[in-house]
Every structure is written in structure tokens, then in C-alpha cells.
Coordinates of C-alpha atoms and ligand atoms in Angstrom, one line a residue:
X1 CA 8.6 -3.6 -9.5
X2 CA 8.2 -7.0 -8.0
X3 CA 6.4 -10.2 -7.7
X4 CA 5.6 -11.3 -4.2
X5 CA 5.1 -14.9 -3.2
X6 CA 3.4 -16.0 0.0
X7 CA 4.1 -19.8 0.7
X8 CA 2.1 -21.4 3.5
X9 CA 2.5 -18.3 5.7
X10 CA 1.6 -18.8 9.4
X11 CA 1.4 -16.3 12.1
X12 CA 0.8 -17.6 15.6
X13 CA 0.4 -15.0 18.4
X14 CA -0.6 -16.9 21.4
X15 CA -2.4 -20.3 22.1
X16 CA -5.5 -19.7 19.9
X17 CA -6.0 -20.3 16.2
X18 CA -3.4 -18.7 14.1
X19 CA -4.0 -15.1 13.1
X20 CA -2.7 -16.1 9.6
X21 CA -3.1 -19.8 8.9
X22 CA -1.2 -21.4 5.9
X23 CA -1.8 -18.6 3.4
X24 CA -0.3 -19.1 -0.1
X25 CA -0.7 -16.4 -2.8
X26 CA 1.3 -15.7 -5.9
X27 CA 1.2 -11.8 -6.6
X28 CA 2.4 -11.1 -10.1
X29 CA 4.6 -8.2 -11.1
X30 CA 2.3 -5.2 -11.5
X31 CA -0.7 -6.9 -10.1
X32 CA -3.2 -5.0 -7.8
X33 CA -4.4 -7.4 -5.2
X34 CA -7.0 -6.9 -2.4
X35 CA -7.0 -8.6 0.9
X36 CA -10.6 -8.5 2.2
X37 CA -12.5 -9.9 5.2
X38 CA -14.1 -9.0 8.5
X39 CA -12.3 -7.4 11.4
X40 CA -9.9 -9.9 13.0
X41 CA -9.5 -12.2 10.0
X42 CA -5.7 -11.5 9.7
X43 CA -5.5 -8.9 6.9
X44 CA -3.3 -6.5 8.8
X45 CA -1.1 -9.2 10.2
X46 CA -0.5 -10.6 6.7
X47 CA 0.3 -7.1 5.3
X48 CA 2.7 -6.5 8.2
X49 CA 4.4 -9.8 7.6
X50 CA 5.0 -8.8 3.9
X51 CA 6.5 -5.4 5.0
X52 CA 8.6 -7.0 7.7
X53 CA 6.9 -5.4 10.8
X54 CA 5.8 -8.8 12.0
X55 CA 7.9 -11.9 12.4
X56 CA 6.8 -15.0 10.3
X57 CA 6.1 -18.0 12.4
X58 CA 6.5 -20.5 9.5
X59 CA 6.3 -20.5 5.7
X60 CA 8.2 -18.5 3.2
X61 CA 7.9 -14.9 1.8
X62 CA 9.6 -14.3 -1.5
X63 CA 10.2 -11.0 -3.3
X64 CA 11.2 -11.4 -7.0
X65 CA 11.9 -15.1 -6.1
X66 CA 14.3 -14.3 -3.2
X67 CA 13.4 -15.4 0.3
X68 CA 13.2 -12.4 2.5
X69 CA 11.7 -13.8 5.8
X70 CA 14.6 -12.5 7.9
X71 CA 15.2 -9.2 5.9
X72 CA 14.7 -5.9 7.8
X73 CA 11.8 -3.7 6.5
X74 CA 14.2 -1.1 5.1
X75 CA 15.9 -3.8 2.9
X76 CA 12.7 -5.0 1.4
X77 CA 12.1 -1.9 -0.7
X78 CA 8.3 -2.0 -0.2
X79 CA 6.3 1.2 0.6
X80 CA 3.4 1.5 2.9
X81 CA 1.1 4.2 1.7
X82 CA -0.6 6.0 4.5
X83 CA -3.4 8.5 4.6
X84 CA -2.8 12.1 5.0
X85 CA -2.1 11.7 8.7
X86 CA 1.3 10.6 7.7
X87 CA 2.1 13.8 5.8
X88 CA 3.9 16.6 7.7
X89 CA 1.5 19.6 7.9
X90 CA 4.3 22.2 8.3
X91 CA 6.3 20.9 5.3
X92 CA 5.5 21.8 1.7
X93 CA 4.3 19.0 -0.8
X94 CA 7.9 19.1 -2.2
X95 CA 9.5 18.6 1.2
X96 CA 6.9 15.8 2.1
X97 CA 7.8 14.0 -1.1
X98 CA 11.5 14.5 -0.6
X99 CA 11.4 13.3 3.1
X100 CA 12.4 9.6 2.4
X101 CA 15.3 10.8 0.2
X102 CA 16.6 13.0 2.9
X103 CA 16.5 10.1 5.4
X104 CA 18.1 7.6 3.1
X105 CA 21.4 6.1 3.7
X106 CA 22.8 6.7 0.3
X107 CA 22.3 10.5 0.7
X108 CA 21.2 12.2 -2.4
X109 CA 22.5 15.5 -3.6
X110 CA 20.1 18.5 -3.8
X111 CA 20.0 18.3 -7.6
X112 CA 19.0 14.6 -7.4
X113 CA 16.3 15.3 -4.9
X114 CA 14.9 18.1 -7.1
X115 CA 14.9 15.9 -10.1
X116 CA 13.3 12.9 -8.4
X117 CA 10.6 15.0 -6.7
X118 CA 9.9 16.9 -9.9
X119 CA 9.6 13.7 -11.9
X120 CA 7.2 12.1 -9.3
X121 CA 5.1 15.3 -9.1
X122 CA 4.7 15.2 -12.9
X123 CA 3.6 11.7 -12.8
X124 CA 1.1 12.4 -10.1
X125 CA 0.0 15.7 -11.6
X126 CA 1.1 17.7 -8.5
X127 CA 3.5 20.0 -10.3
X128 CA 1.4 23.0 -9.5
X129 CA 1.1 22.2 -5.9
X130 CA 4.7 21.6 -4.8
X131 CA 4.9 24.8 -2.7
X132 CA 1.6 24.2 -0.9
X133 CA 1.0 22.7 2.5
X134 CA -1.1 19.5 2.9
X135 CA -3.8 21.4 4.8
X136 CA -4.6 23.2 1.6
X137 CA -5.0 20.1 -0.6
X138 CA -8.0 18.0 -1.4
X139 CA -8.2 14.4 -0.2
X140 CA -7.1 13.0 -3.6
X141 CA -4.2 15.3 -3.7
X142 CA -3.0 14.3 -0.3
X143 CA -3.3 10.7 -1.3
X144 CA -1.1 11.4 -4.3
X145 CA 1.4 13.1 -2.1
X146 CA 1.6 10.0 0.1
X147 CA 2.1 7.9 -3.1
X148 CA 4.8 10.3 -4.2
X149 CA 6.9 9.4 -1.3
X150 CA 6.7 5.8 -2.3
X151 CA 7.5 6.6 -5.9
X152 CA 10.7 8.7 -5.3
X153 CA 12.1 5.7 -3.4
X154 CA 11.4 3.5 -6.5
X155 CA 9.6 1.1 -4.2
X156 CA 9.0 -2.4 -5.6
X157 CA 5.4 -2.5 -4.3
X158 CA 2.9 -0.4 -2.6
X159 CA 1.1 -1.7 0.5
X160 CA -2.2 0.0 1.6
X161 CA -3.7 -0.7 5.0
X162 CA -7.4 0.4 4.9
X163 CA -6.4 3.9 3.6
X164 CA -9.9 5.1 3.2
X165 CA -11.6 3.8 6.3
X166 CA -11.9 7.1 8.1
X167 CA -13.4 9.1 5.2
X168 CA -17.0 9.9 4.5
X169 CA -18.7 8.1 1.6
X170 CA -18.3 10.9 -1.0
X171 CA -14.6 11.3 -0.4
X172 CA -14.1 7.6 -0.3
X173 CA -15.7 7.3 -3.7
X174 CA -13.3 10.0 -5.2
X175 CA -10.2 8.5 -3.6
X176 CA -11.1 5.0 -4.8
X177 CA -11.1 6.2 -8.4
X178 CA -7.9 8.2 -7.8
X179 CA -6.1 5.2 -6.4
X180 CA -7.2 2.9 -9.1
X181 CA -6.2 5.3 -11.9
X182 CA -2.8 5.9 -10.3
X183 CA -2.1 2.3 -9.8
X184 CA -2.9 1.6 -13.4
X185 CA -0.8 4.4 -14.6
X186 CA 2.2 3.4 -12.5
X187 CA 1.7 -0.4 -13.0
X188 CA 3.2 -0.9 -9.6
X189 CA 2.5 -4.1 -7.7
X190 CA 0.0 -3.3 -4.9
X191 CA -1.5 -5.1 -1.9
X192 CA -4.5 -3.3 -0.5
X193 CA -6.3 -4.3 2.7
X194 CA -9.8 -3.4 3.3
X195 CA -13.0 -4.7 5.0
X196 CA -15.1 -2.7 2.5
X197 CA -16.8 -4.9 -0.2
X198 CA -17.1 -2.0 -2.6
X199 CA -13.4 -1.2 -2.5
X200 CA -12.7 -5.0 -2.8
X201 CA -14.9 -5.3 -5.9
X202 CA -14.0 -2.2 -7.7
X203 CA -10.2 -1.7 -7.1
X204 CA -8.2 -4.9 -7.7
X205 CA -7.2 -7.3 -10.4
X206 CA -7.8 -10.1 -7.8
X207 CA -9.6 -10.3 -4.5
X208 CA -8.2 -12.6 -1.7
X209 CA -11.0 -13.4 0.9
X210 CA -9.7 -14.3 4.4
X211 CA -11.7 -15.7 7.2
X212 CA -10.1 -16.5 10.6
X213 CA -6.7 -16.4 9.1
X214 CA -7.6 -18.8 6.3
X215 CA -7.6 -17.9 2.6
X216 CA -11.2 -18.8 1.6
X217 CA -10.9 -18.0 -2.1
X218 CA -9.0 -15.8 -4.5
X219 CA -10.4 -14.6 -7.8
X220 CA -11.1 -11.6 -9.9
X221 CA -14.0 -9.3 -8.9
X222 CA -15.9 -10.6 -11.9
X223 CA -15.5 -14.2 -11.0
X224 CA -16.6 -13.4 -7.4
X225 CA -19.5 -11.4 -8.6
X226 CA -20.8 -14.1 -10.9
X227 CA -20.7 -16.8 -8.2
X228 CA -24.1 -18.0 -7.1
Ligands
ADP1 P1 -7.7 -7.7 10.7 O1 -6.6 -6.8 10.1 O2 -8.3 -8.6 9.6 O3 -8.7 -6.9 11.5 P2 -5.6 -8.6 12.4 O4 -4.6 -9.1 11.4 O5 -5.4 -7.3 13.0 O6 -7.0 -8.7 11.7 O7 -5.8 -9.6 13.5 C1 -5.9 -11.0 13.3 C2 -6.0 -11.8 14.7 O8 -4.7 -11.7 15.4 C3 -7.0 -11.2 15.6 O9 -7.6 -12.3 16.3 C4 -6.2 -10.3 16.5 O10 -6.9 -10.2 17.8 C5 -4.9 -11.1 16.6 N1 -3.8 -10.2 16.9 C6 -3.4 -9.1 16.0 N2 -2.3 -8.5 16.5 C7 -2.0 -9.2 17.6 C8 -1.0 -9.0 18.6 N3 0.1 -8.1 18.4 N4 -0.9 -9.9 19.6 C9 -1.9 -10.9 19.8 N5 -2.8 -11.1 19.0 C10 -2.9 -10.3 17.9
ADP2 P1 -12.9 17.9 -2.0 O1 -11.9 17.0 -2.6 O2 -14.3 17.5 -2.5 O3 -12.6 19.3 -2.2 P2 -11.7 17.6 0.5 O4 -10.7 16.7 0.0 O5 -11.3 19.1 0.6 O6 -12.9 17.6 -0.5 O7 -12.2 17.1 1.9 C1 -13.5 17.0 2.4 C2 -13.4 16.7 3.9 O8 -12.7 15.6 4.1 C3 -12.7 17.8 4.6 O9 -13.3 17.9 5.9 C4 -11.3 17.3 4.8 O10 -10.7 17.8 6.0 C5 -11.5 15.8 4.9 N1 -10.4 15.1 4.3 C6 -9.8 15.4 3.1 N2 -8.8 14.5 2.8 C7 -8.8 13.8 3.8 C8 -7.9 12.6 4.1 N3 -7.0 12.2 3.2 N4 -8.0 12.0 5.3 C9 -8.9 12.4 6.1 N5 -9.8 13.4 5.9 C10 -9.7 14.1 4.8

């Protein structure tokens, strides 16, 4: 697990106002933080800077106190959690979860892979579904398979980029509670991007509100709710 510190982060693409403008946030170990704001406010850019998919124009990014501005994504040990579109339809749940282990540099033995996948499946209550294909799973189960991939790698933090935005309202509601329960059970540091107010107010420990790249406020959902 990890703390993540954003110190005066700036992302300047062209000549206009910066996409991310001097944003500072201290994310505690195990905290679930939501980045919310209208389209174009810089949420995805900020998330991509944390993962390492976007260069940082200025400012510092620290993971567990260590500056990682120049570190490659694979050396940051953070996991992007995608929707089911990132699952391989022709592979079983077991093989989908095992996938990052088979790719890894420090190749795992088959026994290790089996143990890691079995452990993750137990945590995620997927034990009975390991031989199924993603097409036969419910939305919540697919979401858990995606999280399983992050868990087997022992990622320090999960990063979610609008994971529910393409779902209908009913499914979105189910997945919201699945994600919330899972994050609390695992206690893993999570950063979750959304433009959806309901997700922002129900999922996180704290909500960071962005507007035109600037951090407007950061507070617990309750504090935000009670504001006049
Ligand atoms: P959000 O995720 O909140 O919708 P983004 O982070 O995608 O916002 O975008 C923030 C701003 O940066 C927008 O004005 C967008 O047009 C701009 N932007 C994003 N990516 C690029 C890029 N690769 N090149 C130039 N401008 C970009
Ligand atoms: P339930 O969990 O109520 O059985 P399902 O999860 O089977 O519902 O899905 C309901 C609808 O949403 C189906 O059309 C399914 O294809 C679609 N769906 C399910 N999960 C996802 C997902 N993760 N991403 C996009 N669409 C999904």
C-alpha cells in the first residue's frame, strides 16, 4: 500500500491555461479519494500523471515519500482498474487474473501463479467462477476480475478512470456498492475519477473538486454535503 503526494502539479499541453494547474493533495495510505469535476477539468490528465502515462510539466509526485516524476509506469507499482473491456473474452477468469503474472519480468512458477490467483479469487469471492469466461459473468463479477489483476500484482494503489460511465443506471448502482465494499475490504489506496456526483458523494473518503485544472476544494462527502 502507499501514500501518494501531489505537490504543486502542473500539466501544460499547449499555450492555453494549464490542464492541471498547481494541484496539491496528500493521499493517505489506504484512503479512497475521488477526483470529480466537469468534462475537461483535468481529472484524467491528473490520473495519468500519477500512473506515469503523462509527463509532469512541473511540481513533484511522491509515492511513499519517494519522488517518482521520472519513473516509468511499470516501476511505480500502481494498477489502473479498467472495465470489462480490458478482460480477455477468450480466457478464463483464472487466466485473466494470472495475465500480469505471466507478463512480469520476475517470471513466476506455475505453483506461485496458482497460489496468487487462488488467494485473490478467495478475497474477491470468485473461487467458484475461475473456469468461466468473462462473457458469462455479471457486471460486478467482471469488475472484481479486473480488480483481481491488480491484487495479484500487489499493487500499491488502484486508479479508476470513470469505470462506470458506460453502464445503465441499475448496473451502475450495483457496481458502485461492489467497488465500495471491495475497496474497504482490501484497504488499498485508491484514486477514482468521475464526473458523476452520486459516485463522488457515495464512494470516497474524500472528494477533490477540480475546475479548469484548479483544485477548488477537498473534503469528505459529509462536509461537502453540509455546505450551504
Ligand atoms: P477530464 O478528464 O476532466 O475530462 P482531461 O484531463 O481529459 O479532462 O483534459 C483537461 C484539459 O486538457 C482539456 O482542456 C483537454 O482538452 C486538454 N487535453 C487533454 N489531453 C490533451 C492532449 N493530449 N493534448 C492537448 N490537450 C489535451
Ligand atoms: P446482472 O448483474 O443484473 O445480472 P449483468 O451484469 O448481467 O446484470 O448485465 C446487465 C447488462 O449490462 C448486460 O447487457 C451486460 O452485457 C451489460 N454489462 C454487464 N457488465 C458490464 C460491464 N462491466 N461493462 C459494460 N456492460 C456490462
